[in-house]
């Protein structure tokens, strides 16, 4: 079974989203090694290996270096830790979710290089200053470029001659459990109806002011928010008697929350960080056959604007929620039928299979050999310089065999 090495900026046990959906399916064809960002650890650097699912091992570097992510200061140590990740002579497929890990490609002789661009990371808060340069180098080196939605595809297709749009898909069977409304999660049993819900990461992409205004304008509506708070101060979150923060939950729990909601929310802020997003939850809401209201995110508005209510202002958002709550049985049945038709056309299984076929049929261009030539372009200045050559000495490795980690709520 060939090896697939994945460099990812997201923790496997954080939220269950695109990387987890794809890798658990591609594991039918590959031995997958997921290399996460380093964890700070005093003492000797080591690589912690954890079996999280069949044919999937998470490799978590532990270093004593005070630098975030795949920072250039981490690169020499990471090269050492990864030097023996695959046997000498093996040519793995190398898959990137973050261009920041590109210098680590020097440690391998890849058979193929894949860039799965699921987000415009440079638009996110506190993005590394080298990210744009490093992405340009990765696009020049990669044999295949996948994008997480049409907006990202349109921004990358002119920069790569083998780019393919793979929008967010859905595990329909999992979320169709919510069609049984009696399946509702017991943790929301004491929250009265109507319930308007959102699940996902609450960060700079989340419109907190919209939620604040909606809660104040409709105190009889109960707003249920499921997910971790990241990169924003929790003290700045809207607080009201009708806003309920349920915290981070497992992927298995999501249909249970959906089952108890009357309207699903996509309250994304309209800013640089949301310009290219393709939310996985829009199809998951549809699989549950629940009405949804969204701000005008392009990858929601363009493909699904006839099914998802689109609202630009807080007042329009509130009015759209009101219409969904007051829809007649006939209107709800018609909407559910359109949702079923959309959901039936896509699945993570189909997406993973299509990606696998492209990996099998793409002729490697050996672009990875260009990496050294591009180090001058992707390196920062001074202390941020990238280590130019891999360090081949062996490194301590800690192997930890565990049961599959329960992944958390999807993005």
XYZ file of C-alpha atoms in Angstrom:
411
model
C 0.000 0.000 0.000
C 1.544 3.364 -0.999
C 2.201 6.049 1.599
C 0.443 9.407 1.652
C 2.052 12.093 3.834
C -0.246 14.977 4.769
C 1.025 18.265 6.200
C -1.889 19.882 8.005
C -2.373 23.040 10.067
C -5.511 21.581 11.706
C -5.417 19.120 14.590
C -7.003 15.792 13.792
C -8.957 15.843 17.069
C -10.151 19.450 16.733
C -13.106 19.598 14.338
C -14.211 16.911 11.890
C -14.076 18.612 8.514
C -12.576 18.299 5.049
C -9.225 16.644 5.951
C -10.875 14.038 8.170
C -13.636 13.277 5.654
C -11.164 12.814 2.826
C -8.401 10.975 4.660
C -10.696 8.419 6.296
C -11.847 7.517 2.783
C -8.471 7.692 1.031
C -7.156 5.337 3.721
C -8.690 2.533 1.655
C -5.893 3.138 -0.855
C -3.002 4.591 1.145
C -1.109 4.296 4.391
C -1.682 7.836 5.611
C 0.723 9.748 7.850
C -0.650 13.104 8.985
C 2.050 15.513 10.135
C 0.597 18.140 12.456
C 2.096 21.424 13.571
C 4.552 21.133 16.471
C 3.494 21.122 20.121
C 5.711 22.920 22.624
C 7.482 20.453 24.906
C 10.385 21.053 27.250
C 13.102 18.508 26.830
C 14.249 16.388 23.929
C 12.340 16.780 20.670
C 10.385 13.718 19.625
C 7.678 12.599 17.250
C 4.540 11.214 18.853
C 2.730 8.752 16.603
C -0.917 7.959 17.278
C -3.113 5.541 15.331
C -6.410 7.417 14.988
C -8.242 5.313 12.380
C -7.511 2.336 10.116
C -4.409 3.127 8.030
C -4.174 6.643 9.506
C -1.418 7.708 11.894
C -1.094 11.220 13.287
C 2.528 12.317 13.667
C 2.750 15.133 16.202
C 6.161 16.768 16.633
C 7.048 17.895 20.154
C 9.788 20.520 20.322
C 11.181 23.017 22.812
C 11.007 25.818 20.254
C 8.839 28.859 21.010
C 7.569 29.399 17.479
C 4.041 28.764 16.174
C 3.077 26.275 13.485
C 5.521 25.332 10.749
C 7.618 28.389 11.566
C 11.043 28.585 9.971
C 12.683 28.214 13.391
C 11.044 24.775 13.633
C 12.184 23.503 10.239
C 15.646 22.066 11.104
C 14.253 20.147 14.078
C 11.241 18.928 12.099
C 13.492 17.736 9.289
C 15.382 15.674 11.840
C 12.195 14.210 13.331
C 10.784 13.308 9.915
C 14.011 11.933 8.448
C 12.967 8.300 8.994
C 9.230 8.719 8.475
C 9.309 6.518 5.363
C 11.891 3.890 4.405
C 14.795 5.047 2.277
C 13.906 4.819 -1.402
C 10.146 5.012 -0.885
C 8.434 7.738 -2.902
C 5.301 8.836 -1.052
C 2.521 11.055 -2.303
C 2.901 14.321 -0.358
C -0.247 16.336 0.319
C -0.285 19.881 1.695
C -3.073 21.713 3.487
C -0.725 24.512 4.457
C 2.024 25.993 2.275
C 3.959 26.849 5.438
C 5.186 23.240 5.606
C 6.682 23.372 2.102
C 10.362 23.393 3.203
C 9.779 19.961 4.744
C 9.259 18.527 1.266
C 13.064 18.456 1.025
C 13.037 15.493 3.404
C 11.264 13.292 0.856
C 11.441 12.157 -2.735
C 7.751 12.439 -3.607
C 6.053 10.491 -6.361
C 3.451 13.260 -6.572
C 2.751 16.550 -4.766
C -0.838 17.603 -4.023
C -2.061 20.957 -2.712
C -5.598 20.785 -1.321
C -6.454 24.449 -0.840
C -9.437 24.314 1.517
C -9.157 27.925 2.732
C -7.494 31.189 1.763
C -5.236 31.001 4.802
C -3.519 34.299 4.053
C -6.828 36.075 4.730
C -7.085 34.665 8.251
C -6.144 36.557 11.381
C -2.449 36.352 12.339
C -1.454 34.659 9.073
C 2.330 34.111 8.762
C 4.022 36.783 6.688
C 5.646 34.220 4.361
C 2.375 32.466 3.526
C 1.677 34.122 0.167
C 5.227 33.621 -1.102
C 5.237 30.047 0.076
C 1.900 29.329 -1.587
C 3.236 30.685 -4.885
C 6.138 28.258 -4.625
C 3.816 25.367 -3.751
C 1.573 26.118 -6.725
C 4.674 26.008 -8.917
C 5.797 22.693 -7.445
C 2.501 20.788 -6.992
C 1.412 18.234 -9.583
C -2.239 18.616 -8.560
C -4.188 21.472 -7.009
C -7.599 20.870 -5.422
C -9.766 23.677 -4.115
C -12.490 23.630 -1.485
C -15.050 25.569 -3.530
C -15.675 27.575 -6.710
C -14.433 30.880 -5.262
C -11.078 29.363 -4.397
C -10.975 27.588 -7.760
C -11.489 30.855 -9.609
C -8.638 32.412 -7.631
C -6.202 29.518 -8.261
C -7.041 28.163 -11.724
C -4.917 30.770 -13.503
C -2.002 29.939 -11.237
C -1.985 26.166 -11.786
C -2.591 24.208 -14.969
C -3.966 21.148 -13.182
C -6.437 22.695 -10.726
C -9.732 20.999 -9.883
C -12.695 22.280 -7.881
C -13.885 19.894 -5.175
C -16.492 21.756 -3.161
C -17.486 20.690 0.323
C -19.463 17.457 0.216
C -21.683 15.716 2.752
C -22.035 12.468 4.667
C -25.767 12.345 4.009
C -26.509 9.229 6.027
C -24.955 10.726 9.140
C -26.941 13.960 9.042
C -30.168 12.406 7.831
C -30.476 11.006 11.346
C -31.728 14.485 12.278
C -34.876 14.003 10.207
C -36.168 12.111 13.232
C -36.960 15.183 15.327
C -37.317 13.063 18.462
C -33.555 12.419 18.178
C -32.849 15.847 19.715
C -29.861 16.150 22.053
C -30.854 16.009 25.735
C -28.598 18.994 26.512
C -31.027 21.291 24.712
C -34.202 19.694 26.076
C -34.859 22.576 28.469
C -34.437 25.237 25.794
C -37.843 26.290 24.478
C -38.797 26.651 20.816
C -38.324 28.227 18.393
C -34.670 27.194 18.316
C -32.342 28.694 15.723
C -29.002 26.940 15.648
C -25.442 27.099 14.376
C -22.563 24.674 14.795
C -18.959 25.260 13.848
C -15.878 27.185 14.884
C -16.722 30.565 16.397
C -13.896 32.801 15.195
C -13.302 35.926 13.102
C -15.561 34.476 10.399
C -18.564 34.486 12.760
C -20.741 37.633 12.823
C -21.136 38.179 16.554
C -22.932 41.505 16.074
C -25.555 39.845 13.885
C -26.287 37.334 16.635
C -26.375 40.123 19.221
C -28.929 42.106 17.197
C -31.055 39.073 16.422
C -31.208 38.000 20.065
C -32.214 41.519 21.134
C -34.849 41.933 18.415
C -36.481 38.519 19.039
C -36.116 37.647 22.730
C -38.587 34.779 22.242
C -36.192 33.087 19.786
C -33.637 30.737 21.332
C -30.240 30.857 19.606
C -28.186 27.692 20.090
C -24.474 27.947 19.246
C -22.420 24.743 19.169
C -18.651 24.853 18.758
C -15.305 26.061 20.107
C -14.362 29.736 20.399
C -11.058 30.358 18.614
C -8.925 33.482 18.035
C -11.517 35.853 19.487
C -11.965 36.958 23.086
C -14.892 35.040 24.636
C -15.618 38.160 26.687
C -16.657 39.894 23.456
C -19.263 37.295 22.548
C -22.902 38.416 22.756
C -24.572 37.418 26.015
C -28.320 37.179 26.518
C -30.848 34.913 28.164
C -31.826 33.531 24.750
C -28.262 32.803 23.534
C -27.018 29.361 24.501
C -23.349 28.376 24.077
C -23.082 24.595 24.032
C -19.300 24.371 23.602
C -17.337 21.985 21.420
C -19.144 18.740 20.617
C -18.292 15.555 18.758
C -19.178 14.880 15.157
C -21.490 12.133 16.377
C -23.516 14.660 18.386
C -24.216 17.113 15.568
C -27.302 15.387 14.111
C -28.770 15.312 17.608
C -28.520 19.083 17.884
C -29.905 19.543 14.377
C -32.889 17.349 15.192
C -34.052 19.847 17.796
C -33.712 23.020 15.714
C -36.342 24.888 13.733
C -34.005 27.000 11.572
C -30.282 26.607 10.845
C -27.998 29.636 10.740
C -24.968 30.544 8.629
C -24.168 33.924 10.249
C -20.813 34.557 8.615
C -19.234 37.984 8.764
C -18.575 39.543 5.377
C -14.820 40.133 5.534
C -11.570 38.967 3.956
C -11.547 35.722 5.943
C -14.921 34.638 4.481
C -14.404 35.764 0.879
C -13.454 32.285 -0.322
C -15.070 29.934 2.219
C -17.266 27.018 1.194
C -18.995 25.957 4.436
C -19.388 22.214 4.907
C -22.419 22.774 7.106
C -24.696 24.082 4.336
C -25.131 20.596 2.840
C -25.286 19.020 6.284
C -28.188 21.304 7.169
C -29.839 20.242 3.913
C -29.349 16.544 4.682
C -31.294 17.201 7.891
C -33.981 18.858 5.725
C -33.990 21.983 7.846
C -34.465 25.526 6.482
C -31.347 27.693 6.536
C -30.567 31.405 6.483
C -27.161 32.713 5.435
C -25.311 35.943 4.922
C -24.302 36.383 1.222
C -21.267 34.095 1.183
C -20.506 33.528 -2.502
C -20.170 29.740 -2.290
C -23.558 29.571 -0.558
C -25.413 32.264 -2.485
C -24.432 31.217 -6.021
C -25.058 27.451 -5.928
C -27.783 27.318 -3.258
C -29.514 30.695 -3.254
C -32.796 29.106 -4.326
C -32.781 26.804 -1.285
C -30.956 28.794 1.399
C -32.419 32.190 2.297
C -29.779 34.879 1.705
C -29.833 38.067 3.797
C -27.386 40.979 3.663
C -28.384 43.088 6.679
C -29.301 42.072 10.232
C -32.904 43.162 9.620
C -33.097 41.090 6.429
C -31.572 38.137 8.286
C -34.208 38.379 11.011
C -36.995 38.679 8.448
C -35.694 35.637 6.543
C -35.652 33.602 9.756
C -39.219 34.749 10.424
C -40.306 33.534 6.977
C -38.679 30.168 7.517
C -40.328 29.759 10.922
C -43.736 30.667 9.460
C -43.490 28.531 6.322
C -46.555 26.438 5.549
C -46.355 22.627 5.508
C -46.535 22.767 1.709
C -43.650 25.245 1.528
C -41.576 23.132 3.892
C -42.256 19.986 1.857
C -41.257 21.725 -1.386
C -38.061 23.037 0.186
C -37.196 19.606 1.596
C -37.616 18.052 -1.843
C -35.153 20.503 -3.377
C -32.704 19.826 -0.558
C -32.901 16.068 -1.142
C -32.151 16.553 -4.842
C -29.043 18.639 -4.057
C -27.733 16.272 -1.391
C -28.204 13.277 -3.687
C -25.742 14.759 -6.185
C -22.712 14.829 -3.909
C -20.909 12.849 -1.234
C -17.498 12.700 0.389
C -17.176 9.166 -1.016
C -17.492 10.477 -4.583
C -15.107 13.339 -3.879
C -12.418 11.093 -2.402
C -12.770 8.609 -5.267
C -12.408 11.358 -7.864
C -9.301 12.698 -6.126
C -7.824 9.203 -5.973
C -8.358 8.743 -9.710
C -6.576 12.017 -10.427
C -3.648 10.991 -8.226
C -3.410 7.684 -10.081
C -3.619 9.205 -13.563
C -1.527 12.371 -13.158
C 1.939 12.125 -14.610
C 4.453 13.535 -12.110
C 6.242 16.584 -13.448
C 9.029 16.225 -10.876
C 8.403 19.832 -9.938
C 9.540 19.091 -6.387
C 13.085 19.280 -7.734
C 12.474 22.993 -8.148
C 12.133 23.435 -4.400
C 15.746 24.348 -3.740
C 15.581 26.903 -6.538
C 12.597 28.483 -4.832
C 14.010 28.612 -1.311
C 15.173 32.152 -1.918
C 11.610 33.124 -2.763
C 9.891 31.408 0.151
C 12.398 32.330 2.839
C 11.833 35.302 5.082
C 14.516 37.608 6.340
C 16.935 37.366 9.255
C 15.770 34.948 11.941
C 12.910 33.808 9.750
C 15.129 32.242 7.105
C 14.205 28.728 6.021
C 16.753 26.033 6.675
C 18.049 25.335 3.144
C 18.901 21.644 3.488
C 17.234 18.715 5.247
C 18.999 17.324 8.274
C 19.211 13.583 7.866
C 20.206 12.413 11.349
C 17.794 10.145 13.183
C 15.397 11.457 15.827
C 13.699 9.974 18.876
C 10.226 8.677 18.111
C 7.439 7.938 20.541
C 4.831 5.514 19.235
C 1.499 5.706 20.988
C -1.227 3.281 20.007
C -4.648 4.621 20.897
C -8.264 4.045 20.011
C -9.553 6.289 17.215
C -9.857 9.839 18.504
C -13.418 11.140 18.639
C -13.332 14.086 16.299
C -15.187 17.232 17.205
C -17.894 19.278 15.574
C -17.424 20.118 11.922
C -16.409 23.523 10.687
